[in-house]
């Protein structure tokens, strides 16, 4: 109980934990999809407070971590060009490409700037008509509306010196890929609340039904996560596999119609490579034909880049929940936040960084074996 006093309502946390303990009768493995949830879990020791039977597997929901190496290398190439102002959120600057990162490009004279919004980059384009301003548009469904808005505004203002380097990814196809992967142990999902605040919950019932897994839309505070776990365990013990919204203060079933409308107007679905995982069909967005002129990949012709991941890095297995970060030989030795070999050690949402930051330095003890698939959901 060493961390429980840090919860904003320790009594409620205690009640939720008691209820989970009273409900669980056998081992269950739940995946929290979002890296923000992973950090909250590790920071507050939630996984250590839960009964032994409940294992939390860390998912791929860190946008920095899953941005593919070839896109990082394209960013590096564009950022190094004369006349370019390359804008990004700060956490992308230290993500290693094949042989350098954006900090290195900046140190070598590239005009790389940290911004807090794509609209900041748009403003730079307005004030610097003789420069090409590029914004690094990465992320899940959460960041897509603002990026869509930026390019929509650029067209409205007639700015032809603004473009996006797009690497957007979508959660539901990733869940599909995780469930289809050999060795998958996931029996239920804590879906990312902020993604669902944009997209709503309509994409999840089919996934829950097809794979017979509960999907509980969950927030990010410790109490939110405990509530998500409580509901998921409750469903699993009863043999159910429904979509539940445990984050109603932010998520409506229909999502955010204005944000969805902006995404629909600007982007189209495409296949996307995920760093360490590989190609997932229909798992991303790119600018559609109407906005293709604002696509930095077209504007700067950066096709033909070939990349190779460091052989020692097992971030792909970490991102799919197949191993814990501490099971990677390089964890905490060759690979630390100061010397990251993979994106999961760089990003503030990466699982490797979370384990390092909160001093989880030892490999996990073996848990109870997985319940066979045919015994998972006997009802329905
Ligand atoms: S500890 Fe470093 S090398 Fe190992 S999987 Fe994580 S990022 Fe890759």
PDB file of C-alpha atoms and ligand atoms in Angstrom, residues 310-319 323-336 339-346 351-353, ligand 1:
ATOM      1  CA  UNK A 310      18.927  -1.434 -34.067  1.00  0.00           C
ATOM      2  CA  UNK A 311      18.941  -5.225 -33.685  1.00  0.00           C
ATOM      3  CA  UNK A 312      19.183  -5.083 -29.890  1.00  0.00           C
ATOM      4  CA  UNK A 313      16.015  -3.025 -29.423  1.00  0.00           C
ATOM      5  CA  UNK A 314      12.875  -5.037 -28.584  1.00  0.00           C
ATOM      6  CA  UNK A 315      10.497  -2.070 -28.599  1.00  0.00           C
ATOM      7  CA  UNK A 316       8.178  -3.863 -31.022  1.00  0.00           C
ATOM      8  CA  UNK A 317       7.610  -6.626 -28.476  1.00  0.00           C
ATOM      9  CA  UNK A 318       7.174  -4.042 -25.716  1.00  0.00           C
ATOM     10  CA  UNK A 319       4.611  -2.162 -27.810  1.00  0.00           C
ATOM     11  CA  UNK A 323       7.512  -8.503 -23.021  1.00  0.00           C
ATOM     12  CA  UNK A 324       8.022  -6.002 -20.208  1.00  0.00           C
ATOM     13  CA  UNK A 325      10.770  -3.386 -20.763  1.00  0.00           C
ATOM     14  CA  UNK A 326      12.962  -5.014 -18.141  1.00  0.00           C
ATOM     15  CA  UNK A 327      13.093  -8.180 -20.242  1.00  0.00           C
ATOM     16  CA  UNK A 328      15.133  -6.302 -22.865  1.00  0.00           C
ATOM     17  CA  UNK A 329      18.858  -6.900 -22.293  1.00  0.00           C
ATOM     18  CA  UNK A 330      19.717  -3.300 -23.084  1.00  0.00           C
ATOM     19  CA  UNK A 331      17.245  -1.839 -20.545  1.00  0.00           C
ATOM     20  CA  UNK A 332      19.014   0.390 -18.038  1.00  0.00           C
ATOM     21  CA  UNK A 333      22.467  -0.467 -19.396  1.00  0.00           C
ATOM     22  CA  UNK A 334      23.090   0.361 -23.053  1.00  0.00           C
ATOM     23  CA  UNK A 335      19.641   1.965 -23.249  1.00  0.00           C
ATOM     24  CA  UNK A 336      18.643   4.733 -20.831  1.00  0.00           C
ATOM     25  CA  UNK A 339      21.226   7.070 -24.414  1.00  0.00           C
ATOM     26  CA  UNK A 340      17.975   5.774 -25.934  1.00  0.00           C
ATOM     27  CA  UNK A 341      18.203   2.994 -28.498  1.00  0.00           C
ATOM     28  CA  UNK A 342      14.490   2.941 -29.201  1.00  0.00           C
ATOM     29  CA  UNK A 343      11.565   5.330 -29.123  1.00  0.00           C
ATOM     30  CA  UNK A 344       9.946   3.653 -26.109  1.00  0.00           C
ATOM     31  CA  UNK A 345      12.871   4.936 -24.015  1.00  0.00           C
ATOM     32  CA  UNK A 346      12.660   8.482 -25.412  1.00  0.00           C
ATOM     33  CA  UNK A 351       6.843   2.075 -21.425  1.00  0.00           C
ATOM     34  CA  UNK A 352      10.650   1.715 -21.240  1.00  0.00           C
ATOM     35  CA  UNK A 353      11.000   5.308 -20.046  1.00  0.00           C
TER      36      UNK A 353
HETATM   37  S1  LIG B   1      14.971  -0.769 -23.260  1.00  0.00           S
HETATM   38 FE1  LIG B   1      15.722   0.427 -25.044  1.00  0.00          FE
HETATM   39  S2  LIG B   1      16.571  -1.107 -26.429  1.00  0.00           S
HETATM   40 FE2  LIG B   1      15.222  -2.197 -24.990  1.00  0.00          FE
HETATM   41  S3  LIG B   1      13.186  -2.246 -25.939  1.00  0.00           S
HETATM   42 FE3  LIG B   1      13.224  -0.429 -24.651  1.00  0.00          FE
HETATM   43  S4  LIG B   1      13.880   1.207 -26.072  1.00  0.00           S
HETATM   44 FE4  LIG B   1      14.439  -0.730 -27.082  1.00  0.00          FE
END
